[in-house]
Amino acid sequence: MKMKLVKSCLMLAVAGLLGSSFAVAQEKAQTLDQLLEMVKKSQISESAEHKQREAEFARDKANQANLLAQAKATRQAEEARSAALEKKYQEQDLLVAAKKTQLNERLGSMKELFGHLTSTAGDLRATLETSIVSAQYPNRGEFLDTLIEKMNSNTQLPDIEEIERLWFEVQREMVETGRVVKFNTTVIKPSGEQAQQEVVRVGVYNLVSNGMYLTFDGSKIQELPRQPADHLAGAAALQQSTSGIVDFGVDPTGPAGGQLLTALIDTPTFLERVDQGGTVGYVIVAVGFIGVFLGLWRMLVLFVMTGKVKAQLKSDKPNMNNPLGRVLKVAEENKNVDTETLELKLEEAVLKERPSIESGLAVLKIIAAVAPLLGLLGTVTGMIETFQAITIFGAGDPKNMAGGISAALVTTVQGLVVAIPVVLMHTFVNGRAKGVIQILDEQTTGIIAENSERK
């Protein structure tokens, strides 16, 4: 089928060429003889072109055959080279295995020793990176990388000097743990300035200088931006002393990074605690100040008033500086009236005195009830901030949630701290006020009874 298709294509092409040649010849030829001659010349020309193309095809075929022969030869050569290399690799692999076996036999117990040395060197490297002793002796652990590499290598062995230095550094770290020494070095201030000053190192626990605690991050010494105020006197005394025993606050977690000192200096102050409550916290504090001031003021007023009332009970002459005296003054002015009128006059006088006696009780009661509600409001708003932080940043970082949780807890505490003393003050003030009013009621009842007996 394919051959018929090819033949058909060739016949169509030849017919096209003949047709075009014939058309061209017909346009130029004047007679049939001329046309015959022109067709003959065209066939001769096309035969020459076909022969030239056939020659080119033959040359290309010969070149391709040469290239194919070269590729086959190259492949055979590479296959032979690959077989030789593979054979050599197997021989050398056996040789390497034999050498390793020989090395292990010759090392013997040294191999186990190198394992212990590698473990010790790794532990020591981790210790020296964070030890404050490195602040005094910098770059003392650089050789450990080379030592560990050699002990893990199959082609290198550590020399005796490196092993002895490892032992020396272990011993030095152990000895320096129990020493208190002074040395001069560069200290970075909280402002970023660098100063050359004397530093006191307390074992592997703390660094102090000029009465301030320092921190060491493995490369530089920095002064803590916030100091443990209760221990600065001991730090200054330690630097000034030359012998003897000095009271000094040591962080026992110093070798582990100083978590205790960090927690101590990060503990918020009272004002920082208040600030953590946010706007609601400040409102609670303001309400608390109002409640406490009012409670103390009313306690003082009622204390003085009670004293004057008690003094009036011992006197027969009414004194206008106290509620009982003013009530007795009304009774004295109306002693000749009938009992019912006197009773009304005295009740009216007592009613006039009640507002001044019970002044502030309602406000104290409201503050005592509102303060916990404000604390609850702060708790709710703090939790809202916490959930917003979780929505934005996720729950992976607790610091993003700490602010909202802190505000929630602090406002609750503030509300309770305000409510408890205000409730106690309200109870005390209310008791004092009721005591004074009871005295007034008792005295008016007695006056009315005496007036009834006289009538």
mmCIF file of N, CA, C and O in Angstrom, residues 24-36 38:
data_model
loop_
_atom_site.group_PDB
_atom_site.id
_atom_site.type_symbol
_atom_site.label_atom_id
_atom_site.label_comp_id
_atom_site.label_asym_id
_atom_site.label_seq_id
_atom_site.Cartn_x
_atom_site.Cartn_y
_atom_site.Cartn_z
ATOM 1 N N VAL A 24 5.517 25.952 -20.456
ATOM 2 C CA VAL A 24 6.568 26.948 -20.755
ATOM 3 C C VAL A 24 6.996 26.834 -22.213
ATOM 4 O O VAL A 24 7.176 27.822 -22.926
ATOM 5 N N ALA A 25 7.173 25.556 -22.655
ATOM 6 C CA ALA A 25 7.616 25.359 -24.059
ATOM 7 C C ALA A 25 6.552 25.833 -25.015
ATOM 8 O O ALA A 25 6.837 26.395 -26.059
ATOM 9 N N GLN A 26 5.271 25.607 -24.626
ATOM 10 C CA GLN A 26 4.202 26.014 -25.530
ATOM 11 C C GLN A 26 4.142 27.520 -25.685
ATOM 12 O O GLN A 26 3.748 28.035 -26.703
ATOM 13 N N GLU A 27 4.543 28.183 -24.566
ATOM 14 C CA GLU A 27 4.533 29.645 -24.633
ATOM 15 C C GLU A 27 5.661 30.157 -25.542
ATOM 16 O O GLU A 27 5.513 31.179 -26.207
ATOM 17 N N LYS A 28 6.825 29.431 -25.547
ATOM 18 C CA LYS A 28 7.984 29.939 -26.281
ATOM 19 C C LYS A 28 8.109 29.322 -27.695
ATOM 20 O O LYS A 28 8.673 29.921 -28.591
ATOM 21 N N ALA A 29 7.710 28.019 -27.781
ATOM 22 C CA ALA A 29 7.903 27.343 -29.092
ATOM 23 C C ALA A 29 6.914 27.898 -30.118
ATOM 24 O O ALA A 29 5.751 28.166 -29.797
ATOM 25 N N GLN A 30 7.417 27.945 -31.348
ATOM 26 C CA GLN A 30 6.571 28.449 -32.440
ATOM 27 C C GLN A 30 6.010 27.301 -33.280
ATOM 28 O O GLN A 30 4.944 27.417 -33.870
ATOM 29 N N THR A 31 6.801 26.193 -33.285
ATOM 30 C CA THR A 31 6.375 25.053 -34.094
ATOM 31 C C THR A 31 6.466 23.799 -33.264
ATOM 32 O O THR A 31 7.061 23.796 -32.172
ATOM 33 N N LEU A 32 5.933 22.704 -33.762
ATOM 34 C CA LEU A 32 5.997 21.441 -33.026
ATOM 35 C C LEU A 32 7.409 20.901 -32.946
ATOM 36 O O LEU A 32 7.796 20.261 -31.950
ATOM 37 N N ASP A 33 8.197 21.169 -33.937
ATOM 38 C CA ASP A 33 9.597 20.710 -33.893
ATOM 39 C C ASP A 33 10.366 21.416 -32.787
ATOM 40 O O ASP A 33 11.186 20.816 -32.072
ATOM 41 N N GLN A 34 10.108 22.713 -32.701
ATOM 42 C CA GLN A 34 10.792 23.457 -31.626
ATOM 43 C C GLN A 34 10.347 22.930 -30.253
ATOM 44 O O GLN A 34 11.169 22.804 -29.338
ATOM 45 N N LEU A 35 9.079 22.649 -30.128
ATOM 46 C CA LEU A 35 8.596 22.117 -28.850
ATOM 47 C C LEU A 35 9.224 20.768 -28.551
ATOM 48 O O LEU A 35 9.628 20.502 -27.400
ATOM 49 N N LEU A 36 9.356 19.908 -29.461
ATOM 50 C CA LEU A 36 9.985 18.606 -29.257
ATOM 51 C C LEU A 36 11.429 18.751 -28.819
ATOM 52 O O LEU A 36 11.921 18.046 -27.934
ATOM 53 N N MET A 38 12.754 21.331 -27.314
ATOM 54 C CA MET A 38 12.816 21.891 -25.966
ATOM 55 C C MET A 38 12.519 20.825 -24.905
ATOM 56 O O MET A 38 13.159 20.779 -23.849
#
